[in-house]
XYZ file of N, CA and C in Angstrom:
297
model
N 6.939 16.975 -10.011
C 6.911 16.803 -8.570
C 8.341 16.583 -8.076
N 8.640 17.155 -6.930
C 9.989 17.052 -6.360
C 10.136 15.728 -5.605
N 11.095 14.918 -6.044
C 11.386 13.656 -5.360
C 12.818 13.684 -4.851
N 12.996 13.193 -3.636
C 14.340 13.023 -3.084
C 14.716 11.558 -3.230
N 15.907 11.280 -3.757
C 16.355 9.898 -3.931
C 17.468 9.580 -2.944
N 17.355 8.397 -2.313
C 18.396 7.897 -1.424
C 18.707 6.476 -1.867
N 19.983 6.174 -2.048
C 20.345 4.800 -2.399
C 21.317 4.272 -1.352
N 21.003 3.079 -0.844
C 21.830 2.471 0.187
C 22.608 1.301 -0.410
N 23.886 1.224 -0.123
C 24.770 0.147 -0.541
C 25.103 0.151 -2.029
N 24.792 1.219 -2.757
C 25.165 1.318 -4.169
C 24.927 2.750 -4.650
N 25.453 3.060 -5.835
C 25.222 4.370 -6.445
C 24.156 4.222 -7.523
N 23.132 5.028 -7.438
C 22.023 4.950 -8.397
C 22.417 5.690 -9.679
N 22.072 5.108 -10.840
C 22.400 5.794 -12.086
C 21.236 6.680 -12.531
N 21.535 7.656 -13.355
C 20.557 8.674 -13.746
C 19.375 8.079 -14.507
N 19.619 7.022 -15.291
C 18.526 6.400 -16.046
C 17.451 5.856 -15.117
N 17.874 5.243 -14.002
C 16.924 4.702 -13.031
C 16.158 5.831 -12.340
N 16.863 6.893 -11.989
C 16.220 8.052 -11.363
C 15.156 8.622 -12.300
N 15.496 8.785 -13.569
C 14.552 9.332 -14.549
C 13.347 8.416 -14.722
N 13.597 7.098 -14.755
C 12.521 6.109 -14.909
C 11.517 6.223 -13.762
N 12.034 6.245 -12.534
C 11.163 6.312 -11.355
C 10.439 7.661 -11.310
N 11.155 8.735 -11.626
C 10.552 10.072 -11.624
C 9.372 10.119 -12.588
N 9.548 9.551 -13.770
C 8.487 9.551 -14.785
C 7.270 8.760 -14.302
N 7.537 7.604 -13.685
C 6.452 6.757 -13.170
C 5.656 7.501 -12.093
N 6.371 8.098 -11.143
C 5.713 8.772 -10.019
C 4.972 10.022 -10.500
N 5.538 10.718 -11.488
C 4.869 11.916 -12.019
C 3.488 11.577 -12.580
N 3.326 10.378 -13.111
C 2.035 9.970 -13.676
C 0.953 9.881 -12.598
N 1.349 9.729 -11.330
C 0.372 9.656 -10.243
C -0.406 10.962 -10.103
N 0.186 12.057 -10.568
C -0.493 13.348 -10.447
C -1.765 13.411 -11.296
N -1.907 12.503 -12.262
C -3.146 12.483 -13.050
C -4.300 11.930 -12.208
N -3.974 11.111 -11.196
C -4.996 10.544 -10.324
C -5.268 11.419 -9.112
N -4.223 12.118 -8.646
C -4.339 12.924 -7.428
C -3.408 14.113 -7.591
N -3.980 15.291 -7.822
C -3.159 16.451 -8.187
C -2.657 17.273 -7.011
N -2.844 16.772 -5.785
C -2.426 17.562 -4.613
C -1.189 16.984 -3.919
N -0.404 16.188 -4.624
C 0.821 15.622 -4.043
C 1.824 16.763 -3.845
N 2.383 16.846 -2.637
C 3.312 17.934 -2.316
C 4.714 17.581 -2.802
N 5.254 16.485 -2.285
C 6.580 16.020 -2.694
C 6.724 14.559 -2.285
N 7.911 13.999 -2.496
C 8.082 12.589 -2.167
C 9.521 12.222 -1.908
N 9.672 10.982 -1.450
C 10.993 10.454 -1.124
C 11.063 9.012 -1.635
N 12.177 8.682 -2.281
C 12.377 7.335 -2.807
C 13.642 6.773 -2.180
N 13.525 5.576 -1.576
C 14.685 4.916 -0.978
C 14.915 3.607 -1.731
N 16.122 3.445 -2.252
C 16.487 2.248 -2.998
C 17.545 1.492 -2.197
N 17.312 0.198 -1.981
C 18.250 -0.616 -1.193
C 18.556 -1.903 -1.928
N 19.775 -2.389 -1.745
C 20.137 -3.716 -2.230
C 20.474 -4.548 -1.004
N 19.739 -5.646 -0.814
C 20.018 -6.515 0.323
C 21.142 -7.468 -0.030
N 21.917 -7.827 0.970
C 23.086 -8.675 0.755
C 22.773 -10.155 0.986
N 21.586 -10.595 0.557
C 21.285 -12.019 0.739
C 21.350 -12.748 -0.604
N 21.150 -14.045 -0.573
C 21.301 -14.859 -1.778
C 20.054 -14.871 -2.661
N 18.960 -14.325 -2.168
C 17.735 -14.384 -2.966
C 17.861 -13.459 -4.174
N 17.196 -13.834 -5.250
C 17.261 -13.018 -6.467
C 16.481 -11.723 -6.298
N 15.446 -11.758 -5.492
C 14.645 -10.551 -5.273
C 15.242 -9.747 -4.119
N 16.414 -9.171 -4.369
C 17.133 -8.475 -3.295
C 17.104 -6.961 -3.453
N 16.272 -6.449 -4.354
C 16.181 -5.006 -4.549
C 14.893 -4.497 -3.892
N 15.049 -3.515 -3.031
C 13.912 -2.971 -2.292
C 13.739 -1.504 -2.665
N 12.502 -1.137 -2.952
C 12.195 0.257 -3.252
C 11.080 0.711 -2.318
N 11.283 1.857 -1.690
C 10.271 2.453 -0.816
C 9.953 3.833 -1.377
N 8.671 4.109 -1.538
C 8.254 5.427 -2.016
C 7.269 6.002 -1.014
N 7.569 7.220 -0.562
C 6.699 7.919 0.381
C 6.310 9.247 -0.257
N 5.004 9.496 -0.351
C 4.518 10.751 -0.924
C 3.792 11.550 0.146
N 4.113 12.834 0.225
C 3.436 13.726 1.163
C 2.255 14.367 0.450
N 1.090 14.253 1.080
C -0.121 14.858 0.546
C -0.745 15.678 1.669
N -1.629 16.626 1.340
C -2.252 17.423 2.411
C -2.947 16.504 3.422
N -2.582 16.638 4.681
C -3.215 15.846 5.728
C -2.604 14.473 5.945
N -1.462 14.180 5.351
C -0.848 12.874 5.615
C 0.146 12.428 4.570
N 0.330 11.106 4.512
C 1.293 10.505 3.591
C 0.712 9.216 3.029
N 1.231 8.820 1.868
C 0.978 7.475 1.355
C 2.347 6.833 1.169
N 2.415 5.534 1.422
C 3.697 4.839 1.445
C 3.561 3.488 0.771
N 4.612 3.096 0.058
C 4.638 1.775 -0.549
C 6.055 1.226 -0.497
N 6.163 -0.063 -0.191
C 7.470 -0.724 -0.145
C 7.354 -2.028 -0.930
N 8.242 -2.215 -1.900
C 8.207 -3.420 -2.730
C 9.597 -4.036 -2.828
N 9.610 -5.352 -2.966
C 10.863 -6.087 -3.143
C 10.758 -6.848 -4.454
N 11.781 -6.729 -5.314
C 11.703 -7.347 -6.630
C 13.094 -7.693 -7.154
N 13.122 -8.320 -8.341
C 14.398 -8.692 -8.974
C 15.131 -7.468 -9.499
N 14.366 -6.459 -9.935
C 14.993 -5.237 -10.458
C 14.269 -4.024 -9.867
N 14.959 -2.899 -9.869
C 14.337 -1.681 -9.351
C 13.184 -1.235 -10.246
N 13.313 -1.500 -11.550
C 12.244 -1.113 -12.466
C 10.956 -1.864 -12.135
N 11.068 -3.183 -11.927
C 9.886 -3.998 -11.584
C 9.321 -3.556 -10.236
N 10.193 -3.303 -9.281
C 9.758 -2.837 -7.963
C 9.070 -1.486 -8.044
N 9.602 -0.593 -8.892
C 9.007 0.736 -9.058
C 7.608 0.610 -9.650
N 7.450 -0.285 -10.638
C 6.120 -0.502 -11.232
C 5.116 -0.919 -10.172
N 5.498 -1.892 -9.342
C 4.596 -2.404 -8.302
C 4.307 -1.338 -7.247
N 5.345 -0.623 -6.830
C 5.183 0.399 -5.791
C 4.282 1.536 -6.282
N 4.489 1.976 -7.508
C 3.678 3.068 -8.055
C 2.229 2.615 -8.204
N 2.024 1.370 -8.601
C 0.664 0.840 -8.723
C -0.029 0.826 -7.354
N 0.696 0.413 -6.312
C 0.137 0.403 -4.955
C -0.210 1.829 -4.515
N 0.654 2.779 -4.821
C 0.392 4.175 -4.469
C -0.818 4.713 -5.237
N -0.946 4.306 -6.496
C -2.082 4.748 -7.306
C -3.401 4.307 -6.661
N -3.419 3.059 -6.195
C -4.634 2.552 -5.535
C -4.927 3.344 -4.258
N -3.878 3.624 -3.472
C -4.070 4.380 -2.222
C -4.585 5.795 -2.507
N -4.001 6.442 -3.510
C -4.411 7.814 -3.835
C -5.842 7.835 -4.358
N -6.203 6.825 -5.134
C -7.567 6.740 -5.664
C -8.576 6.599 -4.518
N -8.226 5.753 -3.521
C -9.091 5.579 -2.349
C -9.249 6.895 -1.600
N -8.133 7.590 -1.393
C -8.171 8.870 -0.679
C -9.067 9.869 -1.406
N -8.935 9.908 -2.724
C -9.721 10.848 -3.514
C -11.207 10.495 -3.437
N -11.513 9.192 -3.495
C -12.907 8.757 -3.393
C -13.490 9.124 -2.036
N -12.701 8.969 -0.976
C -13.171 9.340 0.371
C -13.449 10.845 0.438
N -12.567 11.642 -0.165
C -12.754 13.082 -0.161
C -14.026 13.466 -0.913
N -14.267 12.802 -2.048
C -15.453 13.095 -2.846
C -16.723 12.740 -2.084
N -16.665 11.699 -1.257
C -17.835 11.247 -0.518
C -18.240 12.242 0.571
N -17.286 13.040 1.035
C -17.582 13.982 2.127
C -18.056 15.304 1.626
């Protein structure tokens, strides 16, 4: 699946991009009609330890699913965000099956 990556206030390294890409690609096992997606990575300039924000937006036929998580690391945030997206996609698929 084609993902666009945007990083604000820092340069993202390839290992992180590959990690997130692999996680998001697994969503296709739950919902195979994902068109593409966008990942925004931000580092907030505050004193809290959980200053990493990850936003993932996936385009699907007839709309979008979106998740935003804040965590200590981008990896932890990606895990939470992908899990939230998995739940949303599962709900969408169940609704489609019901109709």
